[in-house]
Amino acid sequence: MKRDSRLSSVLHALLHMAEQDGPVTSETLAQCMNTNPVVVRRTMGLLREVGIVSSAKGHTGGWTIAADLGAVTLRQLHEALGEPAVFAIGNRNETPECLVEQAVNSVLDDAFAEAEALLLKRFETVTLADLAVDFARRHAEWRERRTIS
Amino acid sequence: MKRDSRLSSVLHALLHMAEQDGPVTSETLAQCMNTNPVVVRRTMGLLREVGIVSSAKGHTGGWTIAADLGAVTLRQLHEALGEPAVFAIGNRNETPECLVEQAVNSVLDDAFAEAEALLLKRFETVTLADLAVDFARRHAEWRERRTIS
DNA sequence: TTTCATGTAACTTCAATTATTACAATTCGA
DNA sequence: TCGAATTGTAATAATTGAAGTTACATGAAA
């Protein structure tokens, strides 16, 4: 199964944008993420719809973060992407007549719902600002290692 | 993304087998699960490797449960199926050089690992016997409803 | 007015599960 | 012993959804 990596992608893009002063073009983001500008526009467009980023056409155009880094959670980003299916495992038939299959679905659905709830709760506690701090720490460590060697 | 429904499938199959006296053929299981006998063989073959079911060729052949229903957990079945990826969401690049992406991966990996651990812990607490009981309850309810109306 | 950039539709590629076909191997019953 | 029933398995196609690509229209700034 091909995994949906859009959440990972937009986080990567947003943190790079946070490091920049002005707008960043789709072309630049695409290069730094080894992907295609059109894919960037498509995905970032979803974030624009909920006001997390803004875009401008023409010269000096590109993408800009339009919200406070501390106010944007992973959960909001997940929702902005259309709340894609979290699990790669699922029921064969969501509305079976067979009572055996109903019993199976019920147990599996409960377990998956519990795990998804935990994941989304955790997503609520992480903001872009948190990630920026984490990146800054890694960057400082990296500089230190480079100085020593 | 196409979801892996083999866990759901084998549970369905195993509970149907538990209701039966003798062996059940791949053909019968395939019909009751709206799938193909070869798919059944392929999937059940994985369960046979860990001793949960046994198979016999020829006349009067087919599949039989080889373990105690109370001793087989969802977790064991998940493992027997090769521990397929639980999540449909993942990182774009698992071993990035980019420090930004490393920070992103780290946060996401932690969150997913936590949710997966919860899911598997829950899978450990559910046995085939539990599911059989749940099915029996549903069956009794269904009979009652039918008698009333 | 030219160039740079987004916006978007249409289509192709890609990866993974699932389905199908074909046939070999085995076992039981008549 | 023969033959039908059944599993075992390789090879291949269908399916599905994300990701990638092409093409072109639109808009803004130099």
Tab-separated table of C-alpha atoms (C1' of nucleotides) in Angstrom:
chain	number	residue	atom	x	y	z
A	1	MET	CA	0.000	0.000	0.000
A	2	LYS	CA	1.179	3.435	-0.797
A	3	ARG	CA	1.257	5.600	2.281
A	4	ASP	CA	-0.117	9.123	2.300
A	5	SER	CA	2.871	11.336	3.082
A	6	ARG	CA	1.170	14.686	2.656
A	7	LEU	CA	1.195	15.540	6.353
A	8	SER	CA	4.919	14.884	6.458
A	9	SER	CA	5.302	16.943	3.283
A	10	VAL	CA	3.414	20.019	4.424
A	11	LEU	CA	5.228	20.046	7.753
A	12	HIS	CA	8.508	19.988	5.929
A	13	ALA	CA	7.352	22.803	3.669
A	14	LEU	CA	5.924	24.932	6.467
A	15	LEU	CA	9.096	24.744	8.549
A	16	HIS	CA	11.197	25.720	5.567
A	17	MET	CA	8.840	28.635	4.960
A	18	ALA	CA	9.136	29.644	8.599
A	19	GLU	CA	12.906	29.927	8.120
A	20	GLN	CA	12.426	32.290	5.180
A	21	ASP	CA	11.576	35.960	5.188
A	22	GLY	CA	9.564	36.458	2.054
A	23	PRO	CA	7.275	34.134	0.087
A	24	VAL	CA	8.608	30.822	-1.154
A	25	THR	CA	7.712	29.549	-4.606
A	26	SER	CA	6.231	26.149	-5.356
A	27	GLU	CA	9.320	25.479	-7.435
A	28	THR	CA	11.637	26.028	-4.460
A	29	LEU	CA	9.503	23.959	-2.114
A	30	ALA	CA	9.284	21.199	-4.698
A	31	GLN	CA	13.075	21.065	-5.043
A	32	CYS	CA	13.675	20.922	-1.323
A	33	MET	CA	11.108	18.116	-1.020
A	34	ASN	CA	12.136	16.205	-4.142
A	35	THR	CA	8.742	16.523	-5.693
A	36	ASN	CA	6.791	18.457	-8.255
A	37	PRO	CA	5.577	22.097	-8.084
A	38	VAL	CA	2.073	21.072	-9.058
A	39	VAL	CA	1.889	18.615	-6.182
A	40	VAL	CA	3.029	21.418	-3.875
A	41	ARG	CA	0.311	23.748	-5.145
A	42	ARG	CA	-2.331	21.091	-4.819
A	43	THR	CA	-1.410	20.259	-1.253
A	44	MET	CA	-0.669	23.784	-0.063
A	45	GLY	CA	-3.945	24.874	-1.632
A	46	LEU	CA	-5.761	22.812	0.988
A	47	LEU	CA	-3.919	24.677	3.732
A	48	ARG	CA	-4.795	27.994	2.124
A	49	GLU	CA	-8.484	27.114	2.287
A	50	VAL	CA	-8.304	27.085	6.076
A	51	GLY	CA	-6.101	30.152	6.326
A	52	ILE	CA	-2.843	28.523	7.392
A	53	VAL	CA	-0.953	29.829	4.375
A	54	SER	CA	-1.561	32.412	1.684
A	55	SER	CA	-0.368	32.532	-1.884
A	56	ALA	CA	0.414	35.299	-4.337
A	57	LYS	CA	0.809	35.177	-8.085
A	58	GLY	CA	3.321	36.891	-10.289
A	59	HIS	CA	6.709	38.351	-9.565
A	60	THR	CA	7.688	38.127	-5.883
A	61	GLY	CA	4.779	35.719	-5.500
A	62	GLY	CA	4.775	32.387	-3.713
A	63	TRP	CA	3.625	30.878	-0.431
A	64	THR	CA	3.646	32.516	2.983
A	65	ILE	CA	2.613	31.299	6.407
A	66	ALA	CA	-0.501	33.228	7.366
A	67	ALA	CA	-1.024	31.988	10.914
A	68	ASP	CA	0.873	32.053	14.174
A	69	LEU	CA	3.223	29.078	14.393
A	70	GLY	CA	2.081	28.373	17.926
A	71	ALA	CA	-1.552	28.269	16.875
A	72	VAL	CA	-1.291	25.601	14.172
A	73	THR	CA	-1.480	22.017	15.423
A	74	LEU	CA	-0.790	18.777	13.580
A	75	ARG	CA	-4.462	17.987	14.042
A	76	GLN	CA	-5.500	21.101	12.138
A	77	LEU	CA	-3.144	20.180	9.325
A	78	HIS	CA	-4.519	16.644	9.243
A	79	GLU	CA	-8.028	18.057	8.998
A	80	ALA	CA	-7.008	20.566	6.335
A	81	LEU	CA	-5.752	17.651	4.249
A	82	GLY	CA	-9.236	16.156	4.372
A	83	GLU	CA	-8.707	13.828	7.325
A	84	PRO	CA	-7.311	11.017	5.203
A	85	ALA	CA	-7.675	7.453	6.440
A	86	VAL	CA	-5.230	6.842	9.261
A	87	PHE	CA	-5.104	3.059	9.004
A	88	ALA	CA	-3.859	0.771	6.290
A	89	ILE	CA	-5.810	-2.082	7.852
A	90	GLY	CA	-9.570	-2.234	7.711
A	91	ASN	CA	-12.698	-4.284	7.370
A	92	ARG	CA	-13.438	-6.183	4.223
A	93	ASN	CA	-17.036	-5.009	4.184
A	94	GLU	CA	-18.199	-2.036	6.250
A	95	THR	CA	-21.889	-2.946	6.330
A	96	PRO	CA	-22.158	-6.728	6.273
A	97	GLU	CA	-25.341	-8.717	6.765
A	98	CYS	CA	-23.413	-11.668	8.117
A	99	LEU	CA	-23.586	-11.639	11.919
A	100	VAL	CA	-20.122	-13.156	12.178
A	101	GLU	CA	-18.679	-10.333	10.165
A	102	GLN	CA	-20.628	-7.786	12.205
A	103	ALA	CA	-19.026	-9.123	15.373
A	104	VAL	CA	-15.580	-8.998	13.782
A	105	ASN	CA	-16.072	-5.473	12.463
A	106	SER	CA	-17.342	-4.261	15.800
A	107	VAL	CA	-14.263	-5.425	17.674
A	108	LEU	CA	-11.829	-4.137	15.069
A	109	ASP	CA	-13.633	-0.806	14.697
A	110	ASP	CA	-13.475	-0.226	18.446
A	111	ALA	CA	-9.768	-0.954	18.565
A	112	PHE	CA	-8.994	1.270	15.592
A	113	ALA	CA	-11.195	4.080	16.908
A	114	GLU	CA	-9.353	4.029	20.214
A	115	ALA	CA	-5.947	4.165	18.549
A	116	GLU	CA	-7.049	6.917	16.173
A	117	ALA	CA	-8.404	8.974	19.066
A	118	LEU	CA	-5.072	8.710	20.828
A	119	LEU	CA	-3.211	9.722	17.688
A	120	LEU	CA	-5.436	12.743	17.057
A	121	LYS	CA	-5.222	13.791	20.692
A	122	ARG	CA	-1.492	13.766	20.373
A	123	PHE	CA	-1.696	15.678	17.119
A	124	GLU	CA	-3.556	18.390	19.016
A	125	THR	CA	-0.685	18.917	21.398
A	126	VAL	CA	1.999	19.546	18.774
A	127	THR	CA	2.231	22.939	17.078
A	128	LEU	CA	4.450	24.227	14.305
A	129	ALA	CA	6.243	26.295	16.935
A	130	ASP	CA	7.115	23.084	18.812
A	131	LEU	CA	8.566	21.618	15.657
A	132	ALA	CA	10.521	24.798	14.971
A	133	VAL	CA	12.061	24.545	18.429
A	134	ASP	CA	12.907	20.894	17.849
A	135	PHE	CA	14.545	21.789	14.560
A	136	ALA	CA	16.549	24.618	16.168
A	137	ARG	CA	17.865	22.175	18.774
A	138	ARG	CA	18.922	19.707	16.082
A	139	HIS	CA	20.540	22.525	14.138
A	140	ALA	CA	22.548	23.687	17.160
A	141	GLU	CA	23.682	20.111	17.836
A	142	TRP	CA	24.726	19.712	14.249
A	143	ARG	CA	26.787	22.914	14.327
A	144	GLU	CA	28.464	21.763	17.497
A	145	ARG	CA	29.402	18.402	16.008
A	146	ARG	CA	30.801	20.133	12.954
A	147	THR	CA	32.925	22.497	15.078
A	148	ILE	CA	34.430	19.650	17.090
A	149	SER	CA	35.423	17.512	14.151
B	1	MET	CA	-5.066	3.656	-0.688
B	2	LYS	CA	-6.208	0.105	-0.630
B	3	ARG	CA	-6.616	-1.142	2.897
B	4	ASP	CA	-5.340	-4.530	3.987
B	5	SER	CA	-8.436	-6.463	5.047
B	6	ARG	CA	-6.779	-9.808	5.690
B	7	LEU	CA	-7.139	-9.628	9.460
B	8	SER	CA	-10.843	-8.998	9.058
B	9	SER	CA	-10.994	-11.822	6.518
B	10	VAL	CA	-9.257	-14.447	8.588
B	11	LEU	CA	-11.345	-13.619	11.647
B	12	HIS	CA	-14.464	-14.074	9.580
B	13	ALA	CA	-13.149	-17.366	8.256
B	14	LEU	CA	-12.003	-18.674	11.627
B	15	LEU	CA	-15.329	-17.965	13.297
B	16	HIS	CA	-17.190	-19.715	10.506
B	17	MET	CA	-14.830	-22.673	10.879
B	18	ALA	CA	-15.460	-22.689	14.623
B	19	GLU	CA	-19.169	-23.149	13.893
B	20	GLN	CA	-18.443	-26.176	11.727
B	21	ASP	CA	-17.692	-29.727	12.734
B	22	GLY	CA	-15.411	-31.006	10.010
B	23	PRO	CA	-12.920	-29.276	7.731
B	24	VAL	CA	-14.096	-26.401	5.562
B	25	THR	CA	-12.883	-26.086	1.983
B	26	SER	CA	-11.270	-22.968	0.520
B	27	GLU	CA	-14.162	-22.878	-1.918
B	28	THR	CA	-16.735	-22.645	0.882
B	29	LEU	CA	-14.783	-20.026	2.781
B	30	ALA	CA	-14.297	-18.034	-0.399
B	31	GLN	CA	-18.027	-18.000	-1.091
B	32	CYS	CA	-18.940	-16.906	2.399
B	33	MET	CA	-16.355	-14.117	2.197
B	34	ASN	CA	-17.055	-13.057	-1.385
B	35	THR	CA	-13.555	-13.748	-2.511
B	36	ASN	CA	-11.441	-16.287	-4.315
B	37	PRO	CA	-10.337	-19.750	-3.099
B	38	VAL	CA	-6.724	-18.978	-3.976
B	39	VAL	CA	-6.774	-15.886	-1.801
B	40	VAL	CA	-8.153	-18.002	1.025
B	41	ARG	CA	-5.377	-20.568	0.635
B	42	ARG	CA	-2.723	-17.911	0.511
B	43	THR	CA	-3.946	-16.173	3.642
B	44	MET	CA	-4.834	-19.266	5.646
B	45	GLY	CA	-1.463	-20.708	4.716
B	46	LEU	CA	0.150	-18.004	6.857
B	47	LEU	CA	-1.961	-19.086	9.823
B	48	ARG	CA	-1.008	-22.698	9.216
B	49	GLU	CA	2.673	-21.780	9.482
B	50	VAL	CA	2.153	-20.742	13.095
B	51	GLY	CA	-0.116	-23.663	13.947
B	52	ILE	CA	-3.418	-21.833	14.234
B	53	VAL	CA	-5.055	-23.910	11.506
B	54	SER	CA	-4.252	-27.095	9.645
B	55	SER	CA	-5.112	-28.166	6.131
B	56	ALA	CA	-5.697	-31.480	4.397
B	57	LYS	CA	-5.744	-32.298	0.724
B	58	GLY	CA	-8.027	-34.582	-1.210
B	59	HIS	CA	-11.521	-35.829	-0.474
B	60	THR	CA	-12.821	-34.669	2.911
B	61	GLY	CA	-9.929	-32.209	2.940
B	62	GLY	CA	-10.054	-28.558	3.851
B	63	TRP	CA	-9.206	-26.240	6.716
B	64	THR	CA	-9.554	-26.908	10.444
B	65	ILE	CA	-8.817	-24.820	13.507
B	66	ALA	CA	-5.817	-26.390	15.240
B	67	ALA	CA	-5.613	-24.234	18.357
B	68	ASP	CA	-7.758	-23.433	21.350
B	69	LEU	CA	-10.065	-20.524	20.576
B	70	GLY	CA	-9.219	-18.892	23.873
B	71	ALA	CA	-5.509	-19.033	23.161
B	72	VAL	CA	-5.483	-17.187	19.845
B	73	THR	CA	-5.354	-13.400	20.109
B	74	LEU	CA	-5.831	-10.773	17.428
B	75	ARG	CA	-2.208	-9.853	17.979
B	76	GLN	CA	-1.055	-13.368	17.084
B	77	LEU	CA	-3.139	-13.260	13.927
B	78	HIS	CA	-1.700	-9.868	13.029
B	79	GLU	CA	1.785	-11.265	13.473
B	80	ALA	CA	0.972	-14.404	11.514
B	81	LEU	CA	-0.055	-12.160	8.617
B	82	GLY	CA	3.421	-10.670	8.666
B	83	GLU	CA	2.662	-7.629	10.819
B	84	PRO	CA	1.509	-5.509	7.907
B	85	ALA	CA	1.839	-1.729	8.153
B	86	VAL	CA	-0.820	-0.398	10.459
B	87	PHE	CA	-0.889	3.172	9.175
B	88	ALA	CA	-1.858	4.614	5.836
B	89	ILE	CA	-0.018	7.822	6.721
B	90	GLY	CA	3.735	7.991	6.872
B	91	ASN	CA	6.889	9.921	6.246
B	92	ARG	CA	7.923	10.925	2.774
B	93	ASN	CA	11.503	9.830	3.401
B	94	GLU	CA	12.436	7.549	6.267
B	95	THR	CA	16.136	8.505	6.432
B	96	PRO	CA	16.414	12.142	5.394
B	97	GLU	CA	19.564	14.242	5.606
B	98	CYS	CA	17.553	17.419	5.947
B	99	LEU	CA	17.381	18.410	9.612
B	100	VAL	CA	13.927	19.891	9.162
B	101	GLU	CA	12.647	16.596	7.856
B	102	GLN	CA	14.381	14.724	10.657
B	103	ALA	CA	12.524	16.839	13.192
B	104	VAL	CA	9.229	16.233	11.404
B	105	ASN	CA	9.810	12.492	11.125
B	106	SER	CA	10.763	12.246	14.757
B	107	VAL	CA	7.545	13.827	15.979
B	108	LEU	CA	5.345	11.852	13.614
B	109	ASP	CA	7.129	8.564	14.309
B	110	ASP	CA	6.637	9.019	18.039
B	111	ALA	CA	2.957	9.715	17.644
B	112	PHE	CA	2.412	6.743	15.347
B	113	ALA	CA	4.466	4.429	17.538
B	114	GLU	CA	2.339	5.349	20.536
B	115	ALA	CA	-0.905	4.722	18.676
B	116	GLU	CA	0.361	1.433	17.251
B	117	ALA	CA	1.441	0.257	20.689
B	118	LEU	CA	-2.033	0.942	22.025
B	119	LEU	CA	-3.622	-0.896	19.131
B	120	LEU	CA	-1.417	-3.955	19.526
B	121	LYS	CA	-1.934	-3.977	23.281
B	122	ARG	CA	-5.643	-4.071	22.643
B	123	PHE	CA	-5.186	-6.811	20.050
B	124	GLU	CA	-3.527	-8.889	22.754
B	125	THR	CA	-6.609	-8.782	24.937
B	126	VAL	CA	-9.055	-10.133	22.350
B	127	THR	CA	-9.208	-13.866	21.618
B	128	LEU	CA	-11.182	-15.867	19.099
B	129	ALA	CA	-13.235	-17.171	22.021
B	130	ASP	CA	-14.219	-13.597	22.880
B	131	LEU	CA	-15.369	-13.043	19.343
B	132	ALA	CA	-17.298	-16.301	19.365
B	133	VAL	CA	-19.127	-15.146	22.489
B	134	ASP	CA	-19.874	-11.791	20.888
B	135	PHE	CA	-21.227	-13.540	17.828
B	136	ALA	CA	-23.401	-15.854	19.954
B	137	ARG	CA	-24.895	-12.811	21.697
B	138	ARG	CA	-25.677	-11.174	18.356
B	139	HIS	CA	-27.180	-14.415	17.106
B	140	ALA	CA	-29.452	-14.724	20.151
B	141	GLU	CA	-30.583	-11.121	19.755
B	142	TRP	CA	-31.305	-11.690	16.119
B	143	ARG	CA	-33.436	-14.760	16.876
B	144	GLU	CA	-35.361	-12.806	19.486
B	145	ARG	CA	-36.088	-9.971	17.088
B	146	ARG	CA	-37.267	-12.464	14.506
B	147	THR	CA	-39.618	-14.177	16.988
B	148	ILE	CA	-41.212	-10.904	18.036
B	149	SER	CA	-41.905	-9.610	14.551
C	1	DT	C1'	4.431	43.835	-22.444
C	2	DT	C1'	7.093	40.419	-20.946
C	3	DT	C1'	8.209	37.389	-17.364
C	4	DC	C1'	7.267	34.962	-13.280
C	5	DA	C1'	4.198	32.715	-10.546
C	6	DT	C1'	-0.125	30.433	-9.117
C	7	DG	C1'	-4.615	27.621	-10.500
C	8	DT	C1'	-6.350	23.670	-12.319
C	9	DA	C1'	-7.820	20.067	-15.420
C	10	DA	C1'	-6.443	15.877	-17.518
C	11	DC	C1'	-3.639	12.248	-17.737
C	12	DT	C1'	0.145	8.955	-16.481
C	13	DT	C1'	2.901	6.541	-13.232
C	14	DC	C1'	3.600	3.887	-9.166
C	15	DA	C1'	2.990	0.709	-5.307
C	16	DA	C1'	0.438	-2.495	-2.818
C	17	DT	C1'	-3.480	-5.473	-2.069
C	18	DT	C1'	-6.567	-8.435	-4.115
C	19	DA	C1'	-8.318	-11.304	-7.859
C	20	DT	C1'	-7.694	-14.633	-11.460
C	21	DT	C1'	-5.777	-18.283	-14.284
C	22	DA	C1'	-3.356	-22.340	-14.777
C	23	DC	C1'	-1.489	-26.342	-13.427
C	24	DA	C1'	1.069	-29.563	-10.299
C	25	DA	C1'	0.638	-32.537	-6.230
C	26	DT	C1'	-1.881	-35.236	-3.054
C	27	DT	C1'	-5.523	-37.929	-0.905
C	28	DC	C1'	-9.618	-40.394	-0.428
C	29	DG	C1'	-13.405	-43.158	-2.210
C	30	DA	C1'	-15.560	-46.081	-5.477
D	1	DT	C1'	-6.210	-48.535	-9.533
D	2	DC	C1'	-8.635	-44.719	-11.314
D	3	DG	C1'	-10.675	-40.373	-10.856
D	4	DA	C1'	-12.620	-36.626	-8.567
D	5	DA	C1'	-11.842	-33.385	-4.921
D	6	DT	C1'	-8.829	-30.523	-2.747
D	7	DT	C1'	-4.688	-27.990	-1.462
D	8	DG	C1'	-0.107	-25.587	-3.153
D	9	DT	C1'	1.817	-22.169	-5.750
D	10	DA	C1'	3.628	-19.523	-9.581
D	11	DA	C1'	2.500	-16.033	-12.791
D	12	DT	C1'	-0.197	-12.435	-14.108
D	13	DA	C1'	-4.018	-9.068	-14.254
D	14	DA	C1'	-7.278	-5.906	-12.014
D	15	DT	C1'	-7.989	-2.345	-8.719
D	16	DT	C1'	-7.262	1.607	-6.029
D	17	DG	C1'	-5.520	5.941	-4.476
D	18	DA	C1'	-1.493	8.889	-3.925
D	19	DA	C1'	1.946	11.079	-6.457
D	20	DG	C1'	3.922	12.792	-10.645
D	21	DT	C1'	3.550	15.094	-15.171
D	22	DT	C1'	1.905	17.910	-18.981
D	23	DA	C1'	-0.499	21.665	-20.660
D	24	DC	C1'	-2.434	25.853	-20.540
D	25	DA	C1'	-5.164	29.698	-18.491
D	26	DT	C1'	-4.852	33.569	-15.187
D	27	DG	C1'	-2.943	37.238	-12.703
D	28	DA	C1'	0.712	40.457	-10.878
D	29	DA	C1'	4.935	42.919	-10.928
D	30	DA	C1'	9.074	44.733	-13.153
